[in-house]
Amino acid sequence: MSTARITLVNPNSLTKVTDAIAQAVVPFQRLPLEFRCLTSTGGPAGIQTQAEADASIAPMAQLFLQEADTTDAFIVACFSDPGLHGLRDLVSAPVLGIGESSVLTAMSMATRIGVIAIAAASVPRHLRYFRAMGVADRICAELSLDMKVSELADAELAFARMATVGKTLRDAHGAEVLIMGCAGMADLRGRLEDACGLPVVEPTQAAVAMAAGRVFSR
Amino acid sequence: MSTARITLVNPNSLTKVTDAIAQAVVPFQRLPLEFRCLTSTGGPAGIQTQAEADASIAPMAQLFLQEADTTDAFIVACFSDPGLHGLRDLVSAPVLGIGESSVLTAMSMATRIGVIAIAAASVPRHLRYFRAMGVADRICAELSLDMKVSELADAELAFARMATVGKTLRDAHGAEVLIMGCAGMADLRGRLEDACGLPVVEPTQAAVAMAAGRVFSR
Amino acid sequence: MSTARITLVNPNSLTKVTDAIAQAVVPFQRLPLEFRCLTSTGGPAGIQTQAEADASIAPMAQLFLQEADTTDAFIVACFSDPGLHGLRDLVSAPVLGIGESSVLTAMSMATRIGVIAIAAASVPRHLRYFRAMGVADRICAELSLDMKVSELADAELAFARMATVGKTLRDAHGAEVLIMGCAGMADLRGRLEDACGLPVVEPTQAAVAMAAGRVFSR
Amino acid sequence: MSTARITLVNPNSLTKVTDAIAQAVVPFQRLPLEFRCLTSTGGPAGIQTQAEADASIAPMAQLFLQEADTTDAFIVACFSDPGLHGLRDLVSAPVLGIGESSVLTAMSMATRIGVIAIAAASVPRHLRYFRAMGVADRICAELSLDMKVSELADAELAFARMATVGKTLRDAHGAEVLIMGCAGMADLRGRLEDACGLPVVEPTQAAVAMAAGRVFSR
Amino acid sequence: MSTARITLVNPNSLTKVTDAIAQAVVPFQRLPLEFRCLTSTGGPAGIQTQAEADASIAPMAQLFLQEADTTDAFIVACFSDPGLHGLRDLVSAPVLGIGESSVLTAMSMATRIGVIAIAAASVPRHLRYFRAMGVADRICAELSLDMKVSELADAELAFARMATVGKTLRDAHGAEVLIMGCAGMADLRGRLEDACGLPVVEPTQAAVAMAAGRVFSR
Amino acid sequence: MSTARITLVNPNSLTKVTDAIAQAVVPFQRLPLEFRCLTSTGGPAGIQTQAEADASIAPMAQLFLQEADTTDAFIVACFSDPGLHGLRDLVSAPVLGIGESSVLTAMSMATRIGVIAIAAASVPRHLRYFRAMGVADRICAELSLDMKVSELADAELAFARMATVGKTLRDAHGAEVLIMGCAGMADLRGRLEDACGLPVVEPTQAAVAMAAGRVFSR
């Protein structure tokens, strides 16, 4: 293996989100890795509800099969990790989910983890997922911005709300590390760390790091 | 409301399975309920892997939307409850899953619950699900028959293996109640109870009972 | 079996409470079921403490033995389910507890369950019970009205406090479904749902539904 | 306080069991404590089922009230701790249960605790109790002798079976400390330790120690 | 054995703290026990961080080996129980930790336990410890005084803050019993109980009681 | 940052183990990382007991302080992660433990994780650690080779036992992924995967991958 190829799939059909996901990958370009960030064009226009998460799986599975020959590791680039376990059955390359990877990474950083969700509707779905993962005890709280994915276009507003939520997680719930519970906000990571005085895990970066670990430990 | 309509959806495309599901409903025909057992014709031909479970969701969602106007309660008739939470967001009628319903019903019967799975590949998926439900501590063990859905055609062989697994769950794991971890085996319930000397929960019946509870408590 | 007979036992000696329990059953009268609501006249005058719950068991056991021949399913109509497991050993018919049934029913409706207790003194007892059941992770919070059973006579006051507590469970604890943690308040269920904008599980109705499920799945 | 008075109550009506409980106290006679071992004459003749445990509570409560004036700490001398929380509400003196005390004591000795039950029927009841206590994760296994209380009269037979079960807990389940899951077997403790090469917690002694701690830390 | 010898080791090098630990032992002087309170002079000057807790282990191990011949039970007198399990491997006498003992003792007193920590930095370390012990579900909350060990010299200030934190644990988190999460504050126990209206466990006393139980049950 | 420097510390004093740890790093040499594998010469000669793990912390802390200026990420290269949390407080660079990293990595690969321990004495210590981490539910079993670190010199014998234990974890406990519960066995990883037909996580490699993730996501 000369250069390992990491394929990141945005399970929703918004190319803007795919572009933002690509931003998360930039720091890793020092590594002998080739990154491809793909949009699952058959997916829903954003994933907030469980139904949208479920609806994204079938088109993403098609994309995985199509890219399997030229991929050394896949990343499902949506915090709910739609279809993660099924996709692992589908292809032989490692498949990482950004939600799972972000929690596992945060677990190596501090005891109490706070999660910032975009939408309140996502919180019970994430809770079920943390429980299925067997890590719910490590999440001290998950709070939402109560902003729509579309509102995130106003990055300053998003950042201000995120910082407020982050501080509440820190002060009222004891969070020692924060997870951004959504793809595509890597550009805000450093500012959020400064605002809250806590390390922040950006989920796509967490998944890329774990994918790199998988391909380079062979 | 004169007669409540319960729509049971078999998420796989095998009409034989739908027919077997219909058998489970027979004892409830004394109730003022109208049952429709539908096949999700766009679904996979059997659900054993997580990928098959995921692939069954999108066509089932279509069927739900189509039947929503004439349905008072829906039942997802596959033990893995594919898409359950998303389908609940999709329609206003109650949606019950046969996996969830069977566990909840068994929890009202005894302390230690044993689950009989058809395929070994289903066990980790079920385990993640029991954990997501927050009930994993109640499942003393899940053991598989290691038979394919197709092999179940030989009902005697299936029954013999099932009885052996049931007795192991009872004797080696302390199970006081058994769950059949698959739709479409209602006809074996009584014989399994006799063979193992334990109550057996048939998941479709558990879901029908919970669905009836929902429609009649209004 | 033509008509199945469900015996509901109020373990305290207050006939007013028994009458209120009977109200909960009304919607189920469309089913081929015969309901008897009995008062355990030897029981304590109300059950708030663990000692009162324990003291209610012996007289209730007598009543169960007396009614066993003419009962197809029993219901212990007190949220603490006093004596539930022992009573199951005592009679061959299914025995449902309204506390257990309400939690199991709520678990089929949403991820995070809020419980409204009448008395603060009941909360640790309920907590021990939820833990014994293995479902404590599903209860996002239990808050009490801090009203005595006697104060509940003022239904408007009770309702106002209940609605306030319900909204706190929803807004501060993320409850998506509420359980009324006491028998005999079925008449307030609809109003509480309207006030809080959440589904409400009335425990006696939950138990009747599960009892019906048991008798009709044979 | 000159000499503190510890009242041990055997909740079943068998004076033989009370006598055996009194044996457990002997090593503590070096302490400035006065021990009274009482038989709850209104209790059932042995406690193996949950129904028997429940039936023992009411007569024991009477005895507690009667002895409250002359007691500095009470001990419920049955491994299932019938009525423990309610009895704590009833009297102002500390009330210790031998089941709870034995688990808490074993938790200060080793990580994995094995429990030896007399009857298989007790195991699910104990399991519910360990869960209610929030300590189920520390119990690596509970196995039963499958002997009736009456059979225990043959001390050699009881000991032989107990030693076999203890070794299975050690070798197959990793137990590092054993709990005798029944009152009245203190005389076998030393021999069981020798046979299994593990420390053994005798529950009445564990409760006496905790009761002494409570009265002497004032 | 005539008089049993209990050796309490203060793992930090502050003799003031050792003196305060000695105060906790006073009520137990009615027992046939000889107490020695030793300072681990090679230990750190106070234990608030995990690094300080870890650094205290090696010098304490030396002290244990040195005192083993003349000790019937050891007590590690720091709430974080540094080195507890390793020290148990090192000497044959029982070794009790004051943190572990205080939690186990509180578990025999009430369902929901509140812990008062001195420093916020200790809370995640305690949380990891409660989880390792398998008892985290019993701790309803741990809140810190946010005072340095040195500030505790002002006993009135310490007491006032402790009482405030204790009432918050009671009112906002439902604590029914409080644990002082630090050695050396036994003199404040009674006043804290009066101020909060709740029983308070002083950890050194809890450990002495459990150590006494171990030596007198032989 | 041109080349990031990863410092791996073997907390025991055996240079042979350090050499074996260095072997684990080889596949990562394609990355722009500089690896230093250091022996904590003041540490114990092997770490099997909790006391040895504790004794290794103080000398390792010295080494960390000494290397802090020239290190971008540290790795504690012992499966018990001695001192991990304290070392994180000591230096500003990320500190990864190979035990923690291996579990987190395995959690991204499959649902049920089996752990192969060298010594039986390590198992309860690991169990406490998995619980402290909040991940114990994901470990289906940990079984030991019952070989001393010294015996591992006979690599063939070690491999044969390891393969047997791995197959037992797979067949009797349902493990889908295995963790080698010890540093220094990277050379056996591929053979163990072949023998058991399961993916195997080598803990040092898992930690290096996570450390790389940390340094490259900046």
JSON list of N, CA and C in Angstrom, two decimals, chain A residues 123-163:
[
{"chain": "A", "resi": 123, "resn": "VAL", "atom": "N", "xyz": [-31.84, 14.53, 20.07]},
{"chain": "A", "resi": 123, "resn": "VAL", "atom": "CA", "xyz": [-31.31, 14.10, 21.36]},
{"chain": "A", "resi": 123, "resn": "VAL", "atom": "C", "xyz": [-31.77, 12.70, 21.77]},
{"chain": "A", "resi": 124, "resn": "PRO", "atom": "N", "xyz": [-33.07, 12.37, 21.69]},
{"chain": "A", "resi": 124, "resn": "PRO", "atom": "CA", "xyz": [-33.42, 10.98, 22.05]},
{"chain": "A", "resi": 124, "resn": "PRO", "atom": "C", "xyz": [-32.79, 9.95, 21.13]},
{"chain": "A", "resi": 125, "resn": "ARG", "atom": "N", "xyz": [-32.65, 10.27, 19.86]},
{"chain": "A", "resi": 125, "resn": "ARG", "atom": "CA", "xyz": [-32.00, 9.32, 18.94]},
{"chain": "A", "resi": 125, "resn": "ARG", "atom": "C", "xyz": [-30.55, 9.11, 19.34]},
{"chain": "A", "resi": 126, "resn": "HIS", "atom": "N", "xyz": [-29.85, 10.18, 19.65]},
{"chain": "A", "resi": 126, "resn": "HIS", "atom": "CA", "xyz": [-28.46, 10.04, 20.11]},
{"chain": "A", "resi": 126, "resn": "HIS", "atom": "C", "xyz": [-28.40, 9.25, 21.42]},
{"chain": "A", "resi": 127, "resn": "LEU", "atom": "N", "xyz": [-29.35, 9.53, 22.31]},
{"chain": "A", "resi": 127, "resn": "LEU", "atom": "CA", "xyz": [-29.37, 8.82, 23.60]},
{"chain": "A", "resi": 127, "resn": "LEU", "atom": "C", "xyz": [-29.51, 7.31, 23.38]},
{"chain": "A", "resi": 128, "resn": "ARG", "atom": "N", "xyz": [-30.43, 6.93, 22.49]},
{"chain": "A", "resi": 128, "resn": "ARG", "atom": "CA", "xyz": [-30.58, 5.49, 22.18]},
{"chain": "A", "resi": 128, "resn": "ARG", "atom": "C", "xyz": [-29.27, 4.94, 21.64]},
{"chain": "A", "resi": 129, "resn": "TYR", "atom": "N", "xyz": [-28.59, 5.75, 20.85]},
{"chain": "A", "resi": 129, "resn": "TYR", "atom": "CA", "xyz": [-27.35, 5.30, 20.23]},
{"chain": "A", "resi": 129, "resn": "TYR", "atom": "C", "xyz": [-26.24, 5.16, 21.28]},
{"chain": "A", "resi": 130, "resn": "PHE", "atom": "N", "xyz": [-26.11, 6.13, 22.16]},
{"chain": "A", "resi": 130, "resn": "PHE", "atom": "CA", "xyz": [-25.09, 6.04, 23.21]},
{"chain": "A", "resi": 130, "resn": "PHE", "atom": "C", "xyz": [-25.35, 4.80, 24.07]},
{"chain": "A", "resi": 131, "resn": "ARG", "atom": "N", "xyz": [-26.63, 4.53, 24.29]},
{"chain": "A", "resi": 131, "resn": "ARG", "atom": "CA", "xyz": [-26.96, 3.34, 25.09]},
{"chain": "A", "resi": 131, "resn": "ARG", "atom": "C", "xyz": [-26.61, 2.07, 24.34]},
{"chain": "A", "resi": 132, "resn": "ALA", "atom": "N", "xyz": [-26.95, 2.02, 23.06]},
{"chain": "A", "resi": 132, "resn": "ALA", "atom": "CA", "xyz": [-26.62, 0.84, 22.25]},
{"chain": "A", "resi": 132, "resn": "ALA", "atom": "C", "xyz": [-25.10, 0.62, 22.25]},
{"chain": "A", "resi": 133, "resn": "MET", "atom": "N", "xyz": [-24.34, 1.71, 22.22]},
{"chain": "A", "resi": 133, "resn": "MET", "atom": "CA", "xyz": [-22.87, 1.65, 22.27]},
{"chain": "A", "resi": 133, "resn": "MET", "atom": "C", "xyz": [-22.38, 1.22, 23.64]},
{"chain": "A", "resi": 134, "resn": "GLY", "atom": "N", "xyz": [-23.22, 1.34, 24.65]},
{"chain": "A", "resi": 134, "resn": "GLY", "atom": "CA", "xyz": [-22.78, 0.99, 26.00]},
{"chain": "A", "resi": 134, "resn": "GLY", "atom": "C", "xyz": [-21.95, 2.07, 26.66]},
{"chain": "A", "resi": 135, "resn": "VAL", "atom": "N", "xyz": [-22.09, 3.32, 26.23]},
{"chain": "A", "resi": 135, "resn": "VAL", "atom": "CA", "xyz": [-21.26, 4.40, 26.77]},
{"chain": "A", "resi": 135, "resn": "VAL", "atom": "C", "xyz": [-22.07, 5.54, 27.39]},
{"chain": "A", "resi": 136, "resn": "ALA", "atom": "N", "xyz": [-23.37, 5.31, 27.56]},
{"chain": "A", "resi": 136, "resn": "ALA", "atom": "CA", "xyz": [-24.24, 6.41, 28.02]},
{"chain": "A", "resi": 136, "resn": "ALA", "atom": "C", "xyz": [-23.77, 7.01, 29.34]},
{"chain": "A", "resi": 137, "resn": "ASP", "atom": "N", "xyz": [-23.15, 6.17, 30.20]},
{"chain": "A", "resi": 137, "resn": "ASP", "atom": "CA", "xyz": [-22.71, 6.69, 31.50]},
{"chain": "A", "resi": 137, "resn": "ASP", "atom": "C", "xyz": [-21.62, 7.76, 31.37]},
{"chain": "A", "resi": 138, "resn": "ARG", "atom": "N", "xyz": [-20.96, 7.79, 30.25]},
{"chain": "A", "resi": 138, "resn": "ARG", "atom": "CA", "xyz": [-19.88, 8.78, 30.06]},
{"chain": "A", "resi": 138, "resn": "ARG", "atom": "C", "xyz": [-20.40, 10.13, 29.57]},
{"chain": "A", "resi": 139, "resn": "ILE", "atom": "N", "xyz": [-21.62, 10.17, 29.08]},
{"chain": "A", "resi": 139, "resn": "ILE", "atom": "CA", "xyz": [-22.18, 11.42, 28.56]},
{"chain": "A", "resi": 139, "resn": "ILE", "atom": "C", "xyz": [-22.87, 12.13, 29.71]},
{"chain": "A", "resi": 140, "resn": "CYS", "atom": "N", "xyz": [-22.30, 13.23, 30.20]},
{"chain": "A", "resi": 140, "resn": "CYS", "atom": "CA", "xyz": [-22.94, 13.89, 31.35]},
{"chain": "A", "resi": 140, "resn": "CYS", "atom": "C", "xyz": [-24.20, 14.61, 30.92]},
{"chain": "A", "resi": 141, "resn": "ALA", "atom": "N", "xyz": [-24.28, 15.09, 29.71]},
{"chain": "A", "resi": 141, "resn": "ALA", "atom": "CA", "xyz": [-25.50, 15.71, 29.19]},
{"chain": "A", "resi": 141, "resn": "ALA", "atom": "C", "xyz": [-25.33, 15.96, 27.70]},
{"chain": "A", "resi": 142, "resn": "GLU", "atom": "N", "xyz": [-26.48, 15.98, 27.02]},
{"chain": "A", "resi": 142, "resn": "GLU", "atom": "CA", "xyz": [-26.51, 16.45, 25.64]},
{"chain": "A", "resi": 142, "resn": "GLU", "atom": "C", "xyz": [-27.56, 17.54, 25.56]},
{"chain": "A", "resi": 143, "resn": "LEU", "atom": "N", "xyz": [-27.15, 18.70, 25.09]},
{"chain": "A", "resi": 143, "resn": "LEU", "atom": "CA", "xyz": [-28.08, 19.83, 24.97]},
{"chain": "A", "resi": 143, "resn": "LEU", "atom": "C", "xyz": [-28.10, 20.29, 23.53]},
{"chain": "A", "resi": 144, "resn": "SER", "atom": "N", "xyz": [-29.22, 20.81, 23.10]},
{"chain": "A", "resi": 144, "resn": "SER", "atom": "CA", "xyz": [-29.33, 21.20, 21.69]},
{"chain": "A", "resi": 144, "resn": "SER", "atom": "C", "xyz": [-29.29, 22.72, 21.53]},
{"chain": "A", "resi": 145, "resn": "LEU", "atom": "N", "xyz": [-28.87, 23.13, 20.34]},
{"chain": "A", "resi": 145, "resn": "LEU", "atom": "CA", "xyz": [-28.87, 24.55, 19.97]},
{"chain": "A", "resi": 145, "resn": "LEU", "atom": "C", "xyz": [-30.27, 25.02, 19.63]},
{"chain": "A", "resi": 146, "resn": "ASP", "atom": "N", "xyz": [-31.11, 24.08, 19.28]},
{"chain": "A", "resi": 146, "resn": "ASP", "atom": "CA", "xyz": [-32.43, 24.42, 18.76]},
{"chain": "A", "resi": 146, "resn": "ASP", "atom": "C", "xyz": [-32.30, 25.35, 17.56]},
{"chain": "A", "resi": 147, "resn": "MET", "atom": "N", "xyz": [-31.44, 24.95, 16.66]},
{"chain": "A", "resi": 147, "resn": "MET", "atom": "CA", "xyz": [-31.30, 25.66, 15.37]},
{"chain": "A", "resi": 147, "resn": "MET", "atom": "C", "xyz": [-31.49, 24.64, 14.26]},
{"chain": "A", "resi": 148, "resn": "LYS", "atom": "N", "xyz": [-32.06, 25.07, 13.18]},
{"chain": "A", "resi": 148, "resn": "LYS", "atom": "CA", "xyz": [-32.17, 24.17, 12.04]},
{"chain": "A", "resi": 148, "resn": "LYS", "atom": "C", "xyz": [-30.85, 24.12, 11.29]},
{"chain": "A", "resi": 149, "resn": "VAL", "atom": "N", "xyz": [-30.65, 23.03, 10.54]},
{"chain": "A", "resi": 149, "resn": "VAL", "atom": "CA", "xyz": [-29.42, 22.92, 9.76]},
{"chain": "A", "resi": 149, "resn": "VAL", "atom": "C", "xyz": [-29.28, 24.15, 8.87]},
{"chain": "A", "resi": 150, "resn": "SER", "atom": "N", "xyz": [-30.40, 24.62, 8.33]},
{"chain": "A", "resi": 150, "resn": "SER", "atom": "CA", "xyz": [-30.36, 25.78, 7.44]},
{"chain": "A", "resi": 150, "resn": "SER", "atom": "C", "xyz": [-29.87, 27.03, 8.18]},
{"chain": "A", "resi": 151, "resn": "GLU", "atom": "N", "xyz": [-30.29, 27.19, 9.43]},
{"chain": "A", "resi": 151, "resn": "GLU", "atom": "CA", "xyz": [-29.87, 28.38, 10.19]},
{"chain": "A", "resi": 151, "resn": "GLU", "atom": "C", "xyz": [-28.36, 28.42, 10.40]},
{"chain": "A", "resi": 152, "resn": "LEU", "atom": "N", "xyz": [-27.75, 27.24, 10.31]},
{"chain": "A", "resi": 152, "resn": "LEU", "atom": "CA", "xyz": [-26.31, 27.19, 10.56]},
{"chain": "A", "resi": 152, "resn": "LEU", "atom": "C", "xyz": [-25.52, 28.01, 9.55]},
{"chain": "A", "resi": 153, "resn": "ALA", "atom": "N", "xyz": [-26.19, 28.40, 8.47]},
{"chain": "A", "resi": 153, "resn": "ALA", "atom": "CA", "xyz": [-25.55, 29.26, 7.48]},
{"chain": "A", "resi": 153, "resn": "ALA", "atom": "C", "xyz": [-25.00, 30.51, 8.16]},
{"chain": "A", "resi": 154, "resn": "ASP", "atom": "N", "xyz": [-25.74, 31.01, 9.13]},
{"chain": "A", "resi": 154, "resn": "ASP", "atom": "CA", "xyz": [-25.26, 32.17, 9.91]},
{"chain": "A", "resi": 154, "resn": "ASP", "atom": "C", "xyz": [-24.27, 31.66, 10.95]},
{"chain": "A", "resi": 155, "resn": "ALA", "atom": "N", "xyz": [-23.04, 31.59, 10.54]},
{"chain": "A", "resi": 155, "resn": "ALA", "atom": "CA", "xyz": [-22.02, 30.93, 11.37]},
{"chain": "A", "resi": 155, "resn": "ALA", "atom": "C", "xyz": [-21.83, 31.66, 12.70]},
{"chain": "A", "resi": 156, "resn": "GLU", "atom": "N", "xyz": [-21.99, 32.96, 12.71]},
{"chain": "A", "resi": 156, "resn": "GLU", "atom": "CA", "xyz": [-21.78, 33.69, 13.95]},
{"chain": "A", "resi": 156, "resn": "GLU", "atom": "C", "xyz": [-22.86, 33.38, 14.97]},
{"chain": "A", "resi": 157, "resn": "LEU", "atom": "N", "xyz": [-24.10, 33.34, 14.48]},
{"chain": "A", "resi": 157, "resn": "LEU", "atom": "CA", "xyz": [-25.20, 32.99, 15.36]},
{"chain": "A", "resi": 157, "resn": "LEU", "atom": "C", "xyz": [-25.01, 31.57, 15.89]},
{"chain": "A", "resi": 158, "resn": "ALA", "atom": "N", "xyz": [-24.66, 30.67, 14.99]},
{"chain": "A", "resi": 158, "resn": "ALA", "atom": "CA", "xyz": [-24.43, 29.28, 15.40]},
{"chain": "A", "resi": 158, "resn": "ALA", "atom": "C", "xyz": [-23.33, 29.22, 16.44]},
{"chain": "A", "resi": 159, "resn": "PHE", "atom": "N", "xyz": [-22.26, 29.95, 16.19]},
{"chain": "A", "resi": 159, "resn": "PHE", "atom": "CA", "xyz": [-21.15, 29.91, 17.13]},
{"chain": "A", "resi": 159, "resn": "PHE", "atom": "C", "xyz": [-21.55, 30.46, 18.50]},
{"chain": "A", "resi": 160, "resn": "ALA", "atom": "N", "xyz": [-22.27, 31.54, 18.51]},
{"chain": "A", "resi": 160, "resn": "ALA", "atom": "CA", "xyz": [-22.68, 32.14, 19.79]},
{"chain": "A", "resi": 160, "resn": "ALA", "atom": "C", "xyz": [-23.55, 31.17, 20.59]},
{"chain": "A", "resi": 161, "resn": "ARG", "atom": "N", "xyz": [-24.49, 30.53, 19.92]},
{"chain": "A", "resi": 161, "resn": "ARG", "atom": "CA", "xyz": [-25.36, 29.58, 20.63]},
{"chain": "A", "resi": 161, "resn": "ARG", "atom": "C", "xyz": [-24.56, 28.37, 21.12]},
{"chain": "A", "resi": 162, "resn": "MET", "atom": "N", "xyz": [-23.68, 27.92, 20.26]},
{"chain": "A", "resi": 162, "resn": "MET", "atom": "CA", "xyz": [-22.85, 26.77, 20.60]},
{"chain": "A", "resi": 162, "resn": "MET", "atom": "C", "xyz": [-22.00, 27.06, 21.84]},
{"chain": "A", "resi": 163, "resn": "ALA", "atom": "N", "xyz": [-21.44, 28.25, 21.88]},
{"chain": "A", "resi": 163, "resn": "ALA", "atom": "CA", "xyz": [-20.60, 28.62, 23.02]},
{"chain": "A", "resi": 163, "resn": "ALA", "atom": "C", "xyz": [-21.44, 28.66, 24.30]}
]
